[in-house]
Coordinates of C-alpha atoms in Angstrom, one line a residue:
Chain A
M864 CA 36.8 -14.1 14.7
T865 CA 34.6 -11.2 15.0
Q866 CA 35.7 -9.1 12.3
A867 CA 37.0 -10.1 8.8
L868 CA 37.7 -8.1 5.4
I869 CA 36.9 -8.7 1.9
R870 CA 38.6 -6.9 -1.1
K871 CA 36.5 -5.2 -3.4
E872 CA 37.3 -7.1 -6.3
K873 CA 36.0 -10.0 -4.6
L874 CA 32.6 -8.6 -3.8
A875 CA 31.0 -9.7 -7.0
E876 CA 32.0 -13.2 -6.4
L877 CA 30.6 -13.0 -2.8
V878 CA 27.1 -12.3 -4.2
T879 CA 27.4 -14.9 -6.7
F880 CA 28.3 -17.3 -3.9
L881 CA 25.1 -16.1 -2.0
A882 CA 22.9 -16.6 -4.7
S883 CA 24.1 -19.9 -5.3
R884 CA 23.0 -20.9 -1.7
Q885 CA 19.6 -19.0 -1.6
K886 CA 17.4 -16.1 -2.9
V887 CA 19.3 -13.0 -2.5
V888 CA 17.5 -9.5 -2.5
G889 CA 19.3 -6.2 -2.6
P890 CA 18.8 -2.5 -3.6
V891 CA 18.1 -2.1 -7.5
P892 CA 17.6 1.1 -9.3
L893 CA 14.3 2.2 -10.4
S894 CA 13.6 5.3 -12.4
N895 CA 13.7 9.0 -11.1
G896 CA 16.5 8.2 -8.6
Q897 CA 14.7 5.6 -6.6
F898 CA 15.3 1.9 -5.5
K899 CA 13.6 -0.9 -4.2
F900 CA 14.8 -4.3 -2.4
A901 CA 14.4 -7.3 -5.3
E902 CA 15.8 -10.4 -6.2
V903 CA 19.1 -10.2 -7.6
S904 CA 21.7 -12.8 -8.9
S905 CA 24.8 -10.6 -9.4
L906 CA 26.4 -7.6 -7.9
A907 CA 26.0 -5.5 -11.1
E908 CA 22.1 -5.7 -10.6
M909 CA 22.5 -3.8 -7.4
A910 CA 23.1 0.0 -6.4
L911 CA 25.0 -0.2 -3.4
D912 CA 25.1 3.6 -3.5
Y913 CA 21.4 4.1 -3.1
I914 CA 19.0 6.1 -0.9
P915 CA 16.4 4.3 0.9
T916 CA 14.4 2.2 -1.0
I917 CA 10.5 3.1 -1.5
L918 CA 9.6 0.2 0.7
P919 CA 11.8 -0.9 3.7
P920 CA 13.0 -4.6 3.9
K921 CA 10.0 -4.9 6.4
K922 CA 8.2 -6.4 3.3
Y923 CA 10.3 -9.6 3.6
F924 CA 9.5 -9.9 7.3
M925 CA 5.8 -9.1 7.1
P926 CA 4.6 -9.1 3.7
Q927 CA 2.0 -6.7 2.5
H928 CA -0.5 -9.9 2.1
E929 CA 0.4 -12.8 4.2
T930 CA -1.5 -16.2 4.7
L931 CA -1.6 -16.8 8.3
L932 CA -4.2 -19.7 8.2
K933 CA -6.0 -22.3 6.1
Y934 CA -9.7 -23.2 7.0
D935 CA -12.0 -26.0 5.9
V936 CA -15.5 -25.3 7.3
A937 CA -15.8 -29.6 7.0
K938 CA -13.3 -29.5 9.8
G939 CA -15.2 -26.8 11.8
Q940 CA -13.0 -24.5 14.2
Q941 CA -9.8 -26.7 13.4
M942 CA -7.5 -24.3 11.2
E943 CA -4.1 -25.2 9.8
A944 CA -1.4 -22.5 10.7
V945 CA 0.6 -21.6 7.5
V946 CA 3.7 -20.0 7.6
E947 CA 4.8 -18.7 3.9
V948 CA 8.6 -18.8 4.4
E949 CA 11.8 -18.8 2.1
E950 CA 15.6 -18.8 2.9
L951 CA 16.5 -15.3 2.3
T952 CA 19.6 -13.1 2.2
L953 CA 19.2 -9.5 2.5
F954 CA 22.2 -7.5 1.0
G955 CA 23.4 -4.1 1.6
V956 CA 20.7 -3.3 4.3
H957 CA 21.5 0.5 5.8
T958 CA 21.8 1.1 9.4
C959 CA 18.4 2.9 9.5
D960 CA 16.6 -0.4 8.2
L961 CA 18.6 -2.5 10.4
A962 CA 17.1 -0.3 13.4
G963 CA 13.7 -0.8 11.9
I964 CA 14.1 -4.4 11.9
Q965 CA 15.1 -4.2 15.4
C966 CA 12.0 -2.4 16.2
L967 CA 10.0 -4.8 14.7
N968 CA 11.6 -7.6 16.4
V969 CA 10.9 -6.1 19.8
V970 CA 7.1 -5.6 18.7
F971 CA 6.6 -9.2 17.5
S972 CA 8.4 -11.0 20.3
D973 CA 6.3 -9.2 22.8
R974 CA 3.7 -11.3 24.3
P975 CA 1.6 -12.8 22.7
K976 CA 4.4 -13.6 20.4
D977 CA 3.7 -13.4 16.7
L978 CA 4.9 -16.9 15.5
H979 CA 4.7 -16.1 11.8
Y980 CA 7.0 -13.2 12.2
M981 CA 9.5 -15.0 14.5
I982 CA 9.6 -18.0 12.2
R983 CA 10.2 -15.8 9.2
K984 CA 12.8 -13.9 10.8
N985 CA 14.9 -17.1 11.5
H986 CA 14.9 -17.9 7.7
I987 CA 16.4 -14.3 6.7
T988 CA 20.2 -13.5 6.7
L989 CA 21.0 -9.9 7.1
I990 CA 24.0 -8.2 5.7
G991 CA 24.2 -4.6 6.3
L992 CA 26.2 -1.8 4.8
E993 CA 27.5 1.3 6.4
C994 CA 26.5 4.9 4.9
S995 CA 29.5 7.2 4.9
D996 CA 27.4 10.3 4.3
Y997 CA 23.9 11.1 4.2
C998 CA 21.6 9.9 1.5
D999 CA 19.7 13.0 1.0
S1000 CA 18.4 16.1 2.9
Y1001 CA 15.1 14.3 4.1
A1002 CA 17.2 11.9 6.3
N1003 CA 17.4 12.2 10.3
C1004 CA 19.4 9.3 11.1
G1005 CA 21.7 11.7 13.0
M1006 CA 19.1 12.7 15.6
L1007 CA 18.5 9.1 16.3
R1008 CA 22.2 7.9 16.1
N1009 CA 21.0 5.3 13.5
H1010 CA 24.0 6.3 11.2
L1011 CA 25.9 4.0 13.0
P1012 CA 25.6 0.2 13.4
K1013 CA 23.9 -0.9 16.6
G1014 CA 23.6 -4.6 15.7
G1015 CA 20.7 -6.6 14.4
Y1016 CA 22.7 -8.0 11.5
D1017 CA 24.5 -11.3 10.6
L1018 CA 27.3 -9.7 8.9
F1019 CA 28.1 -5.7 8.5
F1020 CA 30.0 -4.2 5.7
S1021 CA 32.0 -0.9 5.9
E1022 CA 33.4 0.6 2.8
L1023 CA 36.9 1.5 3.1
E1024 CA 39.9 2.2 0.5
D1025 CA 40.1 -1.0 -1.3
C1026 CA 38.2 -3.5 0.8
Y1027 CA 35.1 -3.7 3.1
M1028 CA 35.5 -4.1 6.8
V1029 CA 33.1 -6.7 8.0
D1030 CA 31.9 -7.2 11.4
I1031 CA 30.7 -10.9 12.3
S1032 CA 27.7 -10.6 14.4
T1033 CA 26.1 -14.3 14.4
H1034 CA 27.1 -17.9 13.9
K1035 CA 25.1 -17.4 10.6
G1036 CA 27.5 -14.8 9.5
E1037 CA 30.6 -16.6 10.4
S1038 CA 29.8 -19.6 8.6
L1039 CA 29.3 -17.3 5.7
V1040 CA 32.5 -15.9 5.9
E1041 CA 34.0 -19.4 6.4
E1042 CA 32.6 -21.1 3.6
S1043 CA 32.8 -18.5 1.1
G1044 CA 36.6 -18.7 1.5
L1045 CA 36.6 -14.9 0.2
F1046 CA 37.2 -13.1 3.4
E1047 CA 41.0 -12.1 5.0
P1048 CA 42.0 -11.5 8.6
V1049 CA 41.7 -7.9 9.4
V1050 CA 45.0 -5.9 9.3
F1051 CA 46.1 -2.8 11.3
E1052 CA 46.0 -0.6 8.3
V1053 CA 42.1 -1.3 7.5
E1054 CA 41.3 -0.8 11.4
K1055 CA 42.8 2.5 11.1
Q1056 CA 40.8 3.2 8.0
L1057 CA 37.5 2.3 9.8
Q1058 CA 38.4 4.5 12.4
T1059 CA 39.1 7.5 10.1
L1060 CA 35.4 6.7 8.4
R1061 CA 33.6 7.2 11.7
K1062 CA 35.6 9.9 12.7
A1063 CA 34.4 11.7 9.3
K1064 CA 31.1 10.6 10.0
K1065 CA 30.9 12.4 13.5
K1066 CA 31.5 15.5 11.6
I1067 CA 28.8 14.9 9.1
F1068 CA 26.2 13.5 11.0
K1069 CA 25.0 15.7 13.5
S1070 CA 21.2 15.9 15.1
E1071 CA 19.3 17.4 12.5
V1072 CA 17.0 19.1 14.9
P1073 CA 18.3 21.0 17.8
I1074 CA 17.0 18.4 20.5
R1075 CA 18.6 15.7 22.6
Y1076 CA 17.4 12.1 22.1
Q1077 CA 16.1 11.8 25.3
D1078 CA 14.0 14.8 25.3
I1079 CA 12.3 13.9 22.3
P1080 CA 9.3 12.1 23.9
R1081 CA 8.6 14.9 26.4
L1082 CA 8.2 17.2 23.5
F1083 CA 5.5 15.3 22.1
D1084 CA 3.9 15.0 25.4
E1085 CA 3.9 18.7 25.9
T1086 CA 2.6 19.5 22.5
F1087 CA -0.3 17.0 22.1
D1088 CA -2.8 20.1 21.7
S1089 CA -0.5 22.1 19.5
D1090 CA -1.9 24.0 16.4
V1091 CA 1.0 22.2 14.5
W1092 CA -1.3 19.2 14.4
K1093 CA -4.2 21.1 13.0
R1094 CA -2.2 22.5 10.3
L1095 CA -0.7 19.0 9.6
G1096 CA -4.6 17.8 9.5
E1097 CA -5.2 20.3 6.8
K1098 CA -2.4 19.2 4.6
C1099 CA -2.7 15.6 4.9
L1100 CA -4.5 13.5 2.2
S1101 CA -4.9 10.4 4.5
C1102 CA -3.1 8.3 1.5
G1103 CA -1.3 6.3 4.0
N1104 CA 2.1 6.8 2.0
C1105 CA 3.7 7.5 5.0
T1106 CA 2.8 4.3 7.0
N1107 CA 3.3 2.1 4.2
V1108 CA 7.0 3.1 3.4
C1109 CA 7.9 3.3 7.5
P1110 CA 10.3 0.6 8.5
T1111 CA 8.5 0.4 11.8
C1112 CA 4.7 0.7 11.0
Y1113 CA 3.4 -2.6 11.5
C1114 CA -0.3 -2.2 12.0
F1115 CA -2.5 -4.8 10.1
D1116 CA -5.8 -6.0 9.3
I1117 CA -6.9 -9.7 9.3
L1118 CA -9.3 -11.0 6.5
D1119 CA -10.8 -14.5 5.5
E1120 CA -10.6 -14.9 1.9
P1121 CA -12.9 -17.9 1.1
E1122 CA -12.1 -20.0 -2.3
L1123 CA -14.9 -20.2 -4.7
D1124 CA -16.6 -23.3 -3.2
L1125 CA -17.0 -21.1 0.0
S1126 CA -16.1 -24.0 2.3
K1127 CA -12.3 -23.7 2.2
G1128 CA -10.4 -20.6 2.5
R1129 CA -7.1 -18.6 3.8
R1130 CA -7.1 -16.1 6.6
I1131 CA -4.9 -13.2 5.6
R1132 CA -2.9 -10.5 7.3
V1133 CA -2.7 -7.2 5.0
W1134 CA -1.1 -3.9 6.0
D1135 CA -3.4 -1.3 7.3
S1136 CA -2.6 2.2 8.4
C1137 CA -3.7 4.6 11.1
Q1138 CA -4.1 7.5 8.4
H1139 CA -7.2 5.7 7.1
E1140 CA -10.2 6.9 8.0
N1141 CA -11.8 3.4 8.8
F1142 CA -8.8 2.4 10.9
A1143 CA -10.2 3.6 14.2
K1144 CA -13.8 3.1 13.5
I1145 CA -15.5 1.0 15.7
A1146 CA -19.2 -0.4 16.2
G1147 CA -22.1 2.4 16.2
N1148 CA -19.8 4.3 13.3
E1149 CA -17.7 6.0 16.3
S1150 CA -14.1 6.7 15.4
F1151 CA -11.4 7.2 17.9
R1152 CA -9.5 9.4 15.4
E1153 CA -11.9 11.2 13.3
E1154 CA -10.0 14.1 12.1
R1155 CA -7.0 13.9 9.9
F1156 CA -5.1 15.9 12.5
D1157 CA -6.0 13.2 15.1
R1158 CA -4.6 10.7 13.0
K1159 CA -1.4 12.5 11.9
R1160 CA -0.7 13.3 15.7
H1161 CA -1.3 9.8 16.6
R1162 CA 1.3 8.6 14.0
F1163 CA 4.1 10.9 15.5
N1164 CA 3.3 10.0 19.1
R1165 CA 3.4 6.3 17.9
K1166 CA 6.9 7.0 16.8
F1167 CA 8.4 9.3 19.4
R1168 CA 6.5 8.6 22.6
Y1169 CA 4.5 5.8 23.1
P1170 CA 6.9 3.3 22.2
M1171 CA 9.2 4.9 24.8
L1172 CA 6.8 4.3 27.5
R1173 CA 6.4 0.6 26.4
Y1174 CA 9.8 -0.4 24.6
K1175 CA 12.3 2.2 25.7
R1176 CA 12.8 3.2 22.3
I1177 CA 12.2 5.5 19.7
F1178 CA 10.4 4.0 16.5
C1179 CA 11.6 6.4 13.9
T1180 CA 14.7 5.3 12.6
G1181 CA 15.5 8.5 10.8
C1182 CA 15.4 7.0 7.2
G1183 CA 13.4 9.8 6.0
R1184 CA 11.0 8.0 3.7
C1185 CA 7.8 9.3 5.3
S1186 CA 9.0 13.0 4.3
R1187 CA 10.5 11.9 1.0
T1188 CA 7.0 10.1 0.0
C1189 CA 4.7 12.6 1.3
M1190 CA 2.3 13.9 -1.4
A1191 CA 1.4 16.8 1.0
K1192 CA 5.0 17.6 1.7
I1193 CA 4.6 16.9 5.7
D1194 CA 8.2 16.9 6.7
L1195 CA 9.1 15.2 9.9
K1196 CA 11.9 17.3 10.8
E1197 CA 9.9 20.6 9.8
T1198 CA 7.5 19.3 12.1
I1199 CA 9.5 18.6 15.2
N1200 CA 11.3 22.1 14.5
A1201 CA 7.7 23.8 14.6
L1202 CA 6.7 21.7 17.7
M1203 CA 9.7 23.1 19.4
E1204 CA 9.2 26.4 18.3
E1205 CA 5.7 26.6 19.4
R1206 CA 6.4 25.1 22.8
G1207 CA 9.3 27.7 23.3
Chain B
M1242 CA -31.4 -26.5 -3.4
G1243 CA -30.1 -26.0 -6.7
R1244 CA -27.0 -23.9 -7.5
P1245 CA -28.0 -20.1 -7.5
K1246 CA -29.5 -18.4 -10.5
V1247 CA -27.1 -15.7 -11.6
A1248 CA -27.8 -13.4 -14.8
F1249 CA -25.7 -10.7 -16.5
F1250 CA -27.3 -7.4 -17.9
D1251 CA -26.2 -4.3 -19.8
L1252 CA -27.6 -0.9 -19.9
S1253 CA -25.5 1.9 -21.6
C1254 CA -21.9 0.8 -21.9
C1255 CA -19.3 -0.8 -23.9
E1256 CA -19.8 -4.3 -22.5
G1257 CA -16.4 -4.6 -21.8
C1258 CA -16.9 -5.9 -18.2
Q1259 CA -18.7 -8.6 -19.2
L1260 CA -15.8 -9.4 -21.5
Q1261 CA -13.7 -9.3 -18.4
V1262 CA -16.1 -11.8 -16.9
A1263 CA -16.0 -14.0 -20.1
N1264 CA -12.1 -13.6 -20.1
L1265 CA -11.9 -14.9 -16.5
G1266 CA -10.0 -17.8 -18.1
E1267 CA -9.6 -20.9 -15.4
A1268 CA -11.6 -19.3 -12.8
L1269 CA -14.6 -19.0 -15.2
L1270 CA -14.8 -22.9 -14.9
D1271 CA -14.8 -22.6 -11.3
V1272 CA -17.5 -19.7 -11.4
L1273 CA -19.5 -21.8 -13.8
G1274 CA -19.4 -24.8 -11.6
L1275 CA -20.9 -22.7 -8.6
V1276 CA -23.8 -20.8 -10.2
D1277 CA -26.6 -21.4 -12.6
L1278 CA -26.0 -19.0 -15.3
V1279 CA -29.4 -18.2 -16.7
E1280 CA -29.0 -14.9 -18.8
F1281 CA -25.6 -13.6 -20.2
R1282 CA -26.1 -12.1 -23.6
E1283 CA -22.3 -11.7 -24.3
V1284 CA -21.8 -15.5 -24.0
M1285 CA -25.2 -17.2 -24.4
S1286 CA -28.5 -17.0 -26.2
E1287 CA -30.7 -18.4 -23.4
S1288 CA -33.2 -16.2 -21.4
W1289 CA -34.8 -16.9 -17.9
E1290 CA -38.1 -16.1 -16.9
G1291 CA -38.0 -16.7 -13.2
R1292 CA -36.4 -14.9 -10.3
Y1293 CA -32.6 -14.1 -10.1
D1294 CA -30.7 -14.9 -7.0
V1295 CA -27.9 -12.5 -8.1
A1296 CA -28.3 -10.2 -11.0
F1297 CA -25.2 -8.2 -12.4
V1298 CA -25.8 -5.2 -14.1
E1299 CA -23.3 -3.4 -16.2
G1300 CA -23.9 0.1 -18.0
S1301 CA -25.6 3.3 -16.7
V1302 CA -29.1 4.6 -17.2
V1303 CA -29.4 7.1 -19.8
N1304 CA -33.1 7.0 -20.9
E1305 CA -36.4 6.0 -19.4
E1306 CA -36.4 2.8 -21.1
S1307 CA -33.3 1.7 -19.5
E1308 CA -34.5 3.0 -16.2
Q1309 CA -37.6 0.9 -16.5
R1310 CA -35.5 -2.2 -17.6
L1311 CA -33.2 -1.8 -14.4
C1312 CA -36.2 -1.6 -12.3
E1313 CA -37.5 -4.7 -13.5
I1314 CA -34.3 -6.5 -13.1
R1315 CA -34.3 -5.3 -9.3
Q1316 CA -37.8 -6.3 -8.8
R1317 CA -37.0 -9.7 -9.9
S1318 CA -33.5 -10.0 -8.1
N1319 CA -32.8 -11.1 -4.8
V1320 CA -29.4 -9.6 -4.9
L1321 CA -28.1 -7.0 -7.4
V1322 CA -24.6 -6.0 -8.3
A1323 CA -23.5 -2.9 -10.1
Y1324 CA -20.4 -3.7 -12.2
G1325 CA -18.2 -1.2 -14.0
S1326 CA -17.8 2.5 -13.5
C1327 CA -20.5 2.8 -16.0
A1328 CA -23.0 1.2 -13.4
T1329 CA -21.3 2.4 -10.3
I1330 CA -20.7 5.9 -10.8
G1331 CA -21.9 6.8 -14.5
G1332 CA -18.7 6.6 -15.8
V1333 CA -17.6 8.1 -19.1
N1334 CA -21.3 8.4 -20.0
G1335 CA -21.5 11.0 -17.3
M1336 CA -19.5 13.4 -19.4
K1337 CA -22.8 14.4 -21.1
N1338 CA -24.4 15.6 -18.1
R1339 CA -22.1 18.8 -18.3
K1340 CA -23.7 19.6 -21.6
L1341 CA -27.2 20.4 -22.7
L1342 CA -29.2 17.1 -23.3
S1343 CA -30.7 18.6 -26.4
D1344 CA -27.1 19.4 -27.6
V1345 CA -26.2 15.9 -26.9
Q1346 CA -29.1 14.4 -28.8
S1347 CA -28.3 16.6 -31.9
T1348 CA -24.8 15.8 -31.8
V1349 CA -25.5 11.9 -32.1
Y1350 CA -28.5 11.9 -34.0
G1351 CA -28.5 15.1 -36.1
D1352 CA -32.2 16.5 -36.9
K1353 CA -33.6 13.3 -35.7
G1354 CA -32.7 14.0 -32.2
D1355 CA -36.0 14.1 -30.9
W1356 CA -36.8 10.6 -31.7
F1357 CA -34.3 9.4 -29.0
P1358 CA -35.0 11.3 -25.8
V1359 CA -32.5 10.7 -23.2
T1360 CA -32.1 11.6 -19.6
K1361 CA -29.0 12.7 -17.6
T1362 CA -26.7 9.7 -17.0
R1363 CA -27.1 8.0 -13.8
A1364 CA -25.5 5.2 -11.9
L1365 CA -27.7 2.6 -10.8
H1366 CA -27.8 3.4 -7.2
Q1367 CA -29.3 6.6 -8.1
I1368 CA -32.3 5.0 -9.2
V1369 CA -32.7 1.6 -7.4
E1370 CA -31.1 -0.2 -4.3
V1371 CA -27.8 -1.9 -4.9
D1372 CA -26.4 -4.4 -3.0
Y1373 CA -22.6 -4.7 -4.2
F1374 CA -20.4 -2.4 -6.0
I1375 CA -17.7 -3.5 -8.4
H1376 CA -16.1 -0.5 -9.5
G1377 CA -13.4 0.0 -12.1
C1378 CA -13.4 0.7 -16.1
P1379 CA -13.1 -2.4 -16.8
I1380 CA -13.8 -4.2 -13.6
H1381 CA -10.6 -6.1 -12.2
P1382 CA -11.5 -9.7 -12.5
D1383 CA -10.0 -10.7 -8.9
E1384 CA -12.4 -8.1 -7.5
F1385 CA -15.4 -9.6 -9.7
I1386 CA -14.5 -13.0 -7.9
K1387 CA -14.2 -11.6 -4.4
V1388 CA -17.8 -9.9 -4.8
L1389 CA -19.2 -12.7 -6.3
K1390 CA -18.1 -14.9 -3.3
S1391 CA -19.3 -12.4 -0.7
A1392 CA -22.8 -12.4 -2.8
L1393 CA -23.2 -15.6 -2.6
A1394 CA -22.2 -16.4 0.9
G1395 CA -24.5 -13.4 1.7
L1396 CA -21.4 -11.5 3.4
P1397 CA -20.9 -7.7 3.0
Y1398 CA -18.0 -6.7 0.6
L1399 CA -16.4 -3.5 1.5
V1400 CA -15.0 -1.4 -1.4
P1401 CA -11.6 0.1 0.1
D1402 CA -12.3 3.4 0.9
Y1403 CA -8.7 4.6 0.8
A1404 CA -6.6 6.0 -1.7
V1405 CA -5.2 4.0 -4.9
C1406 CA -1.9 5.3 -3.5
V1407 CA -1.9 2.5 -1.0
E1408 CA -2.0 -0.4 -3.0
C1409 CA 0.5 1.6 -5.4
K1410 CA 2.9 1.7 -2.4
F1411 CA 2.3 -1.9 -1.9
N1412 CA 3.5 -2.4 -5.3
E1413 CA 6.2 -0.2 -4.9
N1414 CA 5.8 2.0 -8.1
V1415 CA 7.6 5.1 -8.5
C1416 CA 5.0 7.8 -7.8
M1417 CA 3.6 9.5 -11.0
Y1418 CA 4.2 12.6 -9.4
D1419 CA 7.7 12.2 -9.1
K1420 CA 7.7 11.4 -12.9
G1421 CA 6.0 14.7 -13.7
V1422 CA 2.9 13.1 -14.6
T1423 CA -0.7 14.0 -13.1
C1424 CA -2.3 10.8 -11.6
L1425 CA -5.6 10.6 -9.7
G1426 CA -4.6 7.9 -7.7
P1427 CA -4.6 10.3 -4.4
V1428 CA -8.3 11.0 -4.6
T1429 CA -9.4 7.9 -6.1
R1430 CA -10.5 4.6 -4.0
A1431 CA -8.4 1.7 -4.1
G1432 CA -9.4 -1.9 -4.9
C1433 CA -7.8 -2.4 -8.1
N1434 CA -4.3 -3.1 -6.8
S1435 CA -3.1 0.0 -8.7
W1436 CA -3.8 -1.8 -12.0
C1437 CA -3.0 0.9 -14.4
V1438 CA 0.0 2.5 -12.6
N1439 CA 1.7 -1.0 -12.3
N1440 CA 1.4 -0.9 -16.1
G1441 CA 2.8 2.6 -16.5
N1442 CA -0.4 4.4 -16.8
V1443 CA -1.7 6.7 -14.5
C1444 CA -4.8 6.6 -12.5
Y1445 CA -8.0 8.0 -14.3
G1446 CA -10.2 7.7 -11.4
C1447 CA -12.6 5.1 -12.7
R1448 CA -13.4 3.7 -9.4
G1449 CA -14.7 7.1 -8.3
M1450 CA -13.6 9.3 -5.3
V1451 CA -12.9 8.4 -1.9
S1452 CA -15.6 9.4 0.2
N1453 CA -13.9 12.2 2.3
P1454 CA -11.1 13.6 0.0
N1455 CA -9.3 16.4 1.4
Q1456 CA -9.9 19.0 -1.2
T1457 CA -8.0 21.9 0.2
G1458 CA -5.1 19.6 0.6
A1459 CA -5.1 18.1 -2.6
E1460 CA -5.1 21.7 -4.1
E1461 CA -2.3 22.5 -2.4
V1462 CA -0.6 19.6 -3.3
L1463 CA -1.1 20.3 -7.1
R1464 CA 0.1 23.8 -6.3
S1465 CA 3.1 22.6 -5.3
Y1466 CA 3.6 20.5 -8.3
D1467 CA 2.6 23.4 -10.3
L1468 CA -0.4 21.8 -11.7
D1469 CA -3.8 23.4 -12.4
A1470 CA -6.6 22.4 -10.0
N1471 CA -9.0 22.8 -12.8
L1472 CA -7.1 20.4 -15.0
I1473 CA -7.5 17.7 -12.3
A1474 CA -11.0 18.4 -11.7
N1475 CA -11.5 17.9 -15.5
K1476 CA -9.6 14.7 -15.4
M1477 CA -11.8 13.5 -12.6
M1478 CA -14.8 14.4 -14.7
M1479 CA -13.9 11.9 -17.2
Y1480 CA -15.5 9.1 -15.2
N1481 CA -17.1 10.9 -12.1
A1482 CA -19.4 13.6 -13.9
A1483 CA -22.6 11.4 -13.2
M1484 CA -21.8 11.8 -9.4
E1485 CA -21.9 15.6 -9.6
Q1486 CA -25.6 15.6 -9.1
C1487 CA -25.6 13.0 -6.3
D1488 CA -23.4 15.6 -4.3
E1489 CA -26.1 18.4 -4.8

């Protein structure tokens, strides 16, 4: 069985079933039309019709603060590796965020492998949810083709008329379907509804910027010295909002936190940001990217050009979070448009 | 070698930061096991004649008397820690720096103003060398403990030099600007774990400004939210007025 369906009236029961097995997190509403992933025990607590959460689900894969090691100076250099992990089901993850997790998977499984990430990832069950329309005008998933599922989930739900079509991608997903006893075999009528949905989406989701996917890296190569960056640098507050909310920004700092007796302690990993002035500062107080525009340009290139060279994929998922959250209203689509205009 | 001799002092302040230390709860027991507390007016009556390994000084310098006292403490201390906004940036005491000192004196002491001469409010580092800073009004207990550990271990403590927004995003708060409220988080240095915003309040800038704020950028942001740049500047002056003379 690679696909199944679940009636809409059974969805609440499914969430209760999942929550009875392990911690479930899903999109919950906050004020001002915003959302966050948080623990839930029932479907009613979630808002499945949500726009991207403030922080992407990366916070479950690489937490803001994460203990990597414990040390005891009595034992000298011998340190104890720690992986703080719990079984977790992520429910209702949109395709942009699934793409983000796939990017992180690629980075952290690159050599040297990041075992903390790899172990934690194995404890997370991912249940995706298809978008039938744009969440808002900030999203640019169309240009990156992330409005469609491209794997990276255990189960993937597409909402249809009175049921969800469910794509089963892993053994973990398959056993959930079997154990819950809430799913039914797919019928032709439902398959047709999914085709209709996908056809409708083709009309809705277009490349938001007039550029072909394969031409994007070259644009950033050719506009490296563009004045567009200078203008962004004048606006940017270097608050780091864009990197913190980005589903593929994974830069971190590592700190030792001693206990009060100063002989024991832990080594922790904390999110860092290339937008901070100290990030690229080195010995002698030199900095690789002293100016705001350097840092802004670096971030864009880290999304659209450098990872293409190294990982053959663009590290922008099109979720629109950076544009949505930017205090200075630096907009990703506008930036790409401006670069294209300037290059001619 | 015995436990390090640690003392707490206060200059002009509300002593609220000392209260924060006294209120550490269980952690206070650990702290007391680690240090030899020799002077701390808020919680004990003893005093100490010898040298201090670490002196924590709260409050700002507002007259010659307190300046002398601070210099004496500095001379007697191996390590000096400024704690609380009054000590690290002048804090609310700095507001008087925007007025004539004679007016300030007569407002408080009426026609006896001359009996109580004051100076402009200054943060500790504007007078003596300060080894560690614990910003905040009041100080955040976690940061106090971090700095204490650094001071005892002889390690530097780096105050984050990025905006409160960073920690506020870590905590996934809805942005105050999205709620239509002005917040000083974008230009205030972090380290408080966005304490106020987590609890539904705005940031008042009590930790001081980041070292290199983008002023024109920030003004543009305010314009885009239809906010008056002077309004924000005034808000910033609640805690940071004493830092103005420092910039000159």
